Amino acid sequence: MPFANCWEEDLMTTSPPRPRRSPEPQEPARESSSSPAVLVAVKRIFGSENGDYFLILGATMFLVVFGLVMVLSSSAVESFKATDDFFTGFLRQAMFALLGIPIMLIAARMPAVFWRRWAGIAMLVAVSLQFLVVATNLGIEHNGNRNWILLGTFSFQPSELVKVALVVWLGVILAKKLEVLDDWRQLIRPIGLVTAVAIGLVLIGGDLGTAIILVAIVLGSLFFAGVRLRILAVPTLVMAVAALGMAMSGGSRQDRILAWQSGCTSDASYNGLCWQTLHGWWALASGGVFGVGLGNSKAKWSWLPEADNDFIFAIIGEELGLLGAIVVLALFVVLAIGFIRVIRSSRDPIAKITVSAVLVWIVVQAFVNIAVVLGLLPVLGVPLPLISAGGSALVTTLLAIGIVLSYARQPVPDRMQR
């Protein structure tokens, strides 16, 4: 028994210790282990973007948000008159912004070969839709212009799609003709024919303002592609004569231009064709340097037609003053600088020409809109890009900026692809 007891005591002293139970992982440890995965995911999404990408994206988002605020302010009165709801116009514009921003971001992720492959088809579809506007009962007339198409309960402006298709298509075609840009006959086939058909269909619908923007896109693309000014002089003169003939062909458009030339000084012009121009001036003048305050405009109380669209810059000047107007101009300058940086840094001729075309589109359209409000041009019905109310214009402009962002992106480094 003593020996047995000793043996049992020896077993008890020499038996290996029980393994300790590992502590359960704490919640903070799980969070810290997941954070590297989140960082990797963010780097995979934004690792290929450079400063130009974020400069353009930031300026665009500021303009869109600023536009939504101004649409809410400028459209509240007319929305309440039409629907007993102050927010109808704003909610409609916000819906298009929520549609256009994802479209822009998706377009920004597309490779360059995607735009080259679909440029011709996009141009064909856009021109075909514009043909349906002027040649079938699907077209809708608004404010004297037949530039809308109705498909079921959905309506939009195909002329805005023509802008997007044109900038992409011109980039592809002109890049193929870089060696023959001095031969005007090479430019006529197919550039001259296709653009003449597209612009002609828009003019048939009576939309002179959009036609002017399309002409600017074509001429700007040719210039940035390297076409000499002596070759550009002839088509510029032809288009100018055609636009002037269209404007002076009679009807309300001719009357508006003649009233604008007279300086809107007669009583008849005050009560008629110059009503919109004069009230736009008075709205700007009443704003002063600091404005009357956001939401405090008097012109939007049915005094200024299209206060949330073509003449929204007048409401900006009235409510936010000269400082607010300068902020808008500064944002467009920042956006243009971003485009120019992409043009200078890109080695792809298609990217250079396409981004140049979008640059001309947005800058010229903003200039025309502001010039109309200031009285430097007659009323043309051109919206302020990214700010004015209008779903078709907003979505297509965001799509065009998305195309620019796709060209602004740098190739993803090998280490980011692993």
XYZ file of C-alpha atoms in Angstrom:
418
model
C 0.000 0.000 0.000
C 2.768 2.504 0.755
C 4.366 1.630 -2.572
C 1.028 2.075 -4.350
C 0.480 5.374 -2.656
C 3.915 6.538 -3.698
C 3.278 5.412 -7.269
C -0.004 7.331 -7.370
C 1.663 10.413 -5.948
C 4.428 10.118 -8.538
C 1.879 9.902 -11.358
C 0.113 12.943 -10.009
C 3.324 14.980 -9.855
C 4.690 13.909 -13.270
C 1.471 14.077 -15.343
C 1.565 16.842 -17.972
C -0.383 19.985 -17.152
C -3.715 20.523 -18.786
C -3.565 22.786 -21.825
C -4.902 26.186 -21.116
C -7.965 27.247 -23.023
C -7.129 29.987 -25.482
C -9.055 33.167 -24.816
C -11.862 33.978 -27.206
C -11.087 36.776 -29.645
C -12.423 40.097 -28.572
C -14.653 42.307 -30.745
C -11.975 44.978 -31.289
C -9.631 42.301 -32.675
C -12.199 41.377 -35.359
C -12.573 45.012 -36.325
C -8.840 45.555 -36.607
C -8.450 42.430 -38.746
C -11.149 43.616 -41.158
C -9.756 47.120 -41.568
C -6.904 46.044 -43.893
C -9.459 44.374 -46.152
C -11.458 47.594 -46.266
C -8.334 49.560 -47.141
C -7.472 47.119 -49.909
C -10.999 47.387 -51.307
C -10.819 51.186 -51.280
C -7.415 51.093 -52.963
C -8.747 48.772 -55.635
C -11.554 51.212 -56.377
C -9.628 54.480 -56.217
C -6.024 53.353 -56.566
C -5.897 54.212 -60.262
C -7.356 57.702 -59.904
C -5.140 60.767 -59.858
C -5.581 64.346 -58.769
C -7.224 65.374 -62.034
C -9.906 62.732 -61.521
C -10.845 64.035 -58.090
C -10.602 67.662 -59.208
C -13.186 67.070 -61.948
C -15.349 64.863 -59.748
C -15.305 67.350 -56.874
C -16.189 70.355 -59.045
C -18.977 68.374 -60.703
C -20.511 67.292 -57.404
C -20.344 70.843 -56.031
C -22.147 72.154 -59.124
C -24.829 69.452 -58.930
C -25.511 70.034 -55.226
C -25.489 73.797 -55.727
C -27.890 73.356 -58.617
C -30.279 71.292 -56.509
C -30.355 74.005 -53.852
C -31.063 76.699 -56.437
C -33.702 74.599 -58.207
C -35.457 74.138 -54.865
C -35.425 77.884 -54.280
C -36.330 79.012 -57.804
C -39.028 76.413 -58.550
C -40.913 76.380 -55.235
C -43.513 78.985 -56.198
C -44.356 77.550 -59.617
C -44.381 74.020 -58.175
C -46.912 75.054 -55.551
C -49.090 76.743 -58.166
C -49.094 73.616 -60.323
C -49.266 70.822 -57.731
C -49.890 72.410 -54.290
C -46.447 71.154 -53.296
C -43.363 73.342 -52.986
C -40.991 70.423 -53.584
C -42.279 68.953 -56.863
C -39.665 70.575 -59.096
C -36.870 69.908 -56.632
C -37.765 66.238 -56.154
C -37.906 65.727 -59.900
C -34.459 67.260 -60.351
C -33.103 65.298 -57.380
C -34.400 62.083 -58.953
C -32.472 62.815 -62.145
C -29.380 63.673 -60.107
C -29.632 60.327 -58.297
C -29.865 58.681 -61.714
C -27.124 60.695 -63.380
C -24.446 60.435 -60.690
C -24.300 56.596 -60.746
C -24.294 56.735 -64.554
C -21.311 59.096 -64.368
C -19.449 56.826 -61.951
C -20.179 53.730 -64.046
C -18.996 55.520 -67.186
C -15.830 56.512 -65.331
C -14.994 52.820 -64.787
C -15.340 51.901 -68.452
C -12.130 51.219 -70.403
C -11.241 53.422 -73.352
C -11.907 50.603 -75.804
C -15.577 50.606 -74.759
C -16.130 54.129 -76.101
C -14.264 53.347 -79.320
C -16.343 50.244 -79.917
C -19.745 51.852 -79.357
C -19.158 55.362 -80.744
C -20.677 54.678 -84.154
C -23.715 52.866 -82.768
C -24.316 55.632 -80.222
C -24.257 58.235 -82.976
C -26.671 56.229 -85.115
C -29.123 55.753 -82.226
C -29.011 59.422 -81.194
C -29.575 60.727 -84.724
C -32.369 58.188 -85.277
C -34.162 59.338 -82.126
C -33.813 62.955 -83.203
C -35.305 61.991 -86.576
C -38.304 60.482 -84.779
C -38.817 63.788 -82.978
C -39.218 65.829 -86.161
C -40.740 63.204 -88.469
C -43.275 61.298 -86.345
C -46.040 61.919 -83.854
C -43.683 60.900 -81.058
C -42.200 64.395 -81.108
C -43.495 66.940 -78.591
C -43.445 70.702 -79.044
C -42.507 72.844 -76.056
C -42.141 76.635 -76.080
C -42.143 76.673 -79.871
C -39.437 74.006 -80.227
C -40.063 70.423 -81.270
C -37.218 68.806 -79.371
C -38.859 66.265 -77.042
C -39.839 62.655 -77.683
C -42.573 60.819 -75.790
C -42.198 57.070 -75.230
C -45.132 55.913 -73.120
C -45.100 58.099 -70.034
C -41.402 58.929 -70.370
C -40.177 61.984 -72.268
C -36.674 63.263 -72.936
C -34.615 65.337 -75.375
C -32.740 63.267 -77.983
C -30.745 66.375 -78.908
C -28.962 66.020 -75.560
C -28.039 62.453 -76.486
C -26.716 63.771 -79.793
C -24.226 65.901 -77.842
C -22.825 62.902 -75.974
C -22.699 60.682 -79.044
C -21.084 63.445 -81.080
C -18.172 64.048 -78.697
C -17.336 60.327 -78.548
C -17.784 59.753 -82.283
C -15.704 62.779 -83.269
C -12.907 61.630 -80.984
C -12.736 58.236 -82.691
C -13.078 59.496 -86.284
C -10.680 62.429 -86.004
C -8.049 60.248 -84.330
C -8.106 58.033 -87.424
C -7.653 61.040 -89.713
C -4.756 62.787 -87.986
C -2.525 62.279 -91.023
C -4.995 63.836 -93.488
C -6.354 66.787 -91.530
C -4.987 69.209 -94.128
C -7.255 67.716 -96.793
C -10.750 69.157 -96.400
C -12.174 66.409 -98.622
C -11.150 63.821 -96.042
C -13.017 65.781 -93.377
C -16.238 65.900 -95.355
C -16.391 62.102 -95.448
C -17.945 61.230 -93.032
C -17.591 64.086 -90.519
C -19.221 66.791 -92.604
C -22.119 64.625 -93.729
C -22.961 63.097 -90.353
C -22.699 66.331 -88.388
C -24.743 68.183 -91.016
C -27.540 65.626 -90.673
C -27.460 65.750 -86.862
C -27.425 69.543 -86.641
C -29.966 69.857 -89.444
C -32.460 67.648 -87.615
C -32.073 69.769 -84.486
C -32.630 72.943 -86.521
C -35.733 71.459 -88.142
C -37.107 71.045 -84.630
C -36.512 74.754 -84.078
C -33.923 74.368 -81.304
C -31.422 77.024 -82.352
C -29.678 77.083 -78.971
C -28.798 73.382 -79.028
C -27.743 73.666 -82.678
C -25.271 76.403 -81.719
C -23.779 74.167 -79.021
C -23.463 71.285 -81.510
C -21.693 73.561 -83.998
C -19.304 74.651 -81.245
C -18.585 71.004 -80.376
C -17.761 70.179 -84.005
C -15.539 73.215 -84.552
C -13.826 72.766 -81.185
C -13.094 69.111 -81.906
C -11.616 69.967 -85.297
C -9.477 72.718 -83.781
C -8.101 70.594 -80.937
C -7.475 67.725 -83.351
C -5.115 69.997 -85.279
C -7.155 71.236 -88.236
C -5.757 74.531 -89.480
C -7.760 77.705 -89.114
C -7.841 78.340 -92.860
C -9.691 75.048 -93.308
C -12.024 75.810 -90.397
C -12.893 79.227 -91.805
C -15.158 77.880 -94.555
C -17.375 75.584 -92.420
C -17.523 78.252 -89.721
C -18.791 80.804 -92.217
C -21.298 78.351 -93.693
C -22.673 77.403 -90.273
C -22.886 81.039 -89.190
C -24.849 81.982 -92.305
C -27.141 78.969 -91.854
C -27.791 79.834 -88.201
C -28.484 83.463 -89.069
C -30.845 82.441 -91.843
C -32.634 80.075 -89.482
C -32.927 82.771 -86.836
C -34.260 85.399 -89.230
C -36.623 83.105 -91.124
C -39.645 84.573 -89.385
C -41.785 83.728 -86.389
C -41.200 84.439 -82.719
C -37.477 83.714 -82.949
C -36.938 86.565 -85.399
C -39.087 88.880 -83.286
C -37.035 88.088 -80.175
C -33.779 88.810 -81.981
C -35.070 92.103 -83.371
C -36.327 93.127 -79.932
C -32.934 92.259 -78.440
C -31.172 94.330 -81.109
C -33.362 97.295 -80.222
C -32.126 97.147 -76.631
C -35.577 96.351 -75.210
C -36.359 100.040 -74.831
C -39.899 100.230 -76.236
C -43.074 99.717 -74.217
C -44.185 96.977 -76.600
C -40.980 95.011 -76.060
C -41.297 95.455 -72.293
C -44.739 93.878 -72.216
C -43.874 91.187 -74.745
C -40.662 89.797 -76.161
C -38.277 91.492 -73.718
C -40.219 90.628 -70.573
C -37.927 87.731 -69.667
C -34.713 89.605 -70.443
C -35.681 92.727 -68.511
C -36.818 90.848 -65.422
C -33.593 88.860 -65.535
C -31.646 92.127 -65.467
C -33.698 93.474 -62.588
C -33.202 90.279 -60.604
C -29.432 90.516 -61.025
C -29.415 94.220 -60.158
C -31.489 93.766 -57.006
C -29.063 91.172 -55.673
C -26.163 93.576 -55.277
C -22.952 92.175 -53.858
C -24.286 89.878 -51.139
C -27.789 89.087 -52.426
C -31.191 89.285 -50.793
C -30.772 85.879 -49.162
C -31.393 82.308 -50.226
C -35.100 81.794 -50.898
C -35.946 85.510 -50.810
C -36.126 86.146 -54.555
C -38.991 88.290 -55.823
C -38.462 87.468 -59.496
C -39.390 83.812 -58.988
C -42.916 84.843 -57.955
C -44.106 84.426 -61.555
C -42.275 87.564 -62.713
C -39.402 85.739 -64.419
C -40.338 82.882 -66.795
C -38.120 79.775 -66.656
C -36.613 80.957 -63.379
C -35.435 77.442 -62.534
C -34.109 76.677 -66.006
C -32.765 79.089 -68.610
C -32.685 82.062 -66.204
C -31.556 80.351 -63.021
C -28.359 82.421 -63.098
C -30.516 85.519 -62.571
C -31.989 83.943 -59.421
C -28.471 83.067 -58.245
C -27.418 86.687 -58.677
C -30.532 87.963 -56.921
C -30.440 85.651 -53.895
C -26.675 85.185 -53.476
C -25.456 88.393 -55.072
C -22.284 89.001 -57.003
C -20.369 86.702 -54.655
C -22.663 83.781 -55.432
C -22.349 84.410 -59.158
C -18.560 84.479 -58.852
C -18.626 81.156 -56.992
C -20.543 79.584 -59.885
C -18.073 80.967 -62.411
C -15.160 79.752 -60.282
C -16.572 76.218 -60.178
C -16.830 76.149 -63.963
C -13.251 77.431 -64.195
C -12.064 74.648 -61.879
C -13.933 72.091 -63.990
C -12.348 73.482 -67.162
C -8.889 73.367 -65.574
C -9.436 69.700 -64.749
C -10.378 68.985 -68.362
C -7.312 70.849 -69.651
C -5.030 68.898 -67.329
C -6.441 65.628 -68.666
C -5.915 66.822 -72.242
C -2.306 67.784 -71.572
C -1.408 64.607 -69.698
C -3.047 62.134 -72.079
C -1.095 60.471 -74.884
C -4.159 58.980 -76.543
C -5.422 61.192 -79.409
C -8.953 59.859 -78.955
C -8.906 60.913 -75.313
C -7.502 64.348 -76.162
C -10.141 65.076 -78.796
C -13.051 63.661 -76.791
C -12.172 65.550 -73.613
C -11.640 68.705 -75.681
C -15.114 68.307 -77.178
C -16.699 67.953 -73.723
C -14.719 70.982 -72.551
C -16.040 73.081 -75.448
C -19.569 71.782 -74.853
C -19.766 72.738 -71.171
C -17.817 76.005 -71.386
C -19.648 77.330 -74.456
C -23.049 76.312 -73.086
C -22.341 78.002 -69.746
C -21.130 81.111 -71.572
C -24.218 81.249 -73.805
C -26.588 80.820 -70.851
C -24.933 83.542 -68.780
C -24.619 85.836 -71.815
C -28.365 85.506 -72.436
C -29.141 86.438 -68.827
C -26.809 89.437 -69.062
C -28.428 90.524 -72.318
C -25.323 89.952 -74.441
C -27.232 87.422 -76.573
C -30.910 87.008 -77.434
C -32.928 84.387 -75.578
C -31.880 80.984 -76.973
C -33.272 78.493 -74.464
C -29.912 77.050 -73.380
C -29.719 75.705 -69.784
C -26.817 76.286 -67.411
C -24.921 72.951 -67.261
C -25.354 70.905 -64.067
C -27.373 73.688 -62.397
C -30.529 74.414 -64.400
C -33.591 72.225 -63.966
C -33.960 69.596 -66.667
C -33.445 65.859 -66.441
C -32.218 65.144 -69.971
C -29.568 67.858 -69.827
C -28.365 66.868 -66.352
C -28.074 63.129 -67.019
C -26.339 63.512 -70.384
C -23.909 66.108 -69.027
C -23.013 63.793 -66.143
C -22.542 60.958 -68.636
C -20.161 63.121 -70.677
C -18.182 63.997 -67.543
C -18.066 60.288 -66.704
C -16.450 59.680 -70.094
C -13.864 62.340 -69.269
C -13.220 60.669 -65.906
C -12.679 57.333 -67.652
C -9.913 58.934 -69.709
C -8.514 60.693 -66.634
C -7.943 57.432 -64.782
C -4.423 56.040 -64.732
C -3.742 52.333 -65.432
C -4.015 50.227 -62.287
C -0.519 49.270 -61.012
C 0.379 45.589 -61.006
C 0.530 45.480 -57.247
C -3.070 46.676 -57.054
C -4.293 44.004 -59.458
C -2.959 41.131 -57.358
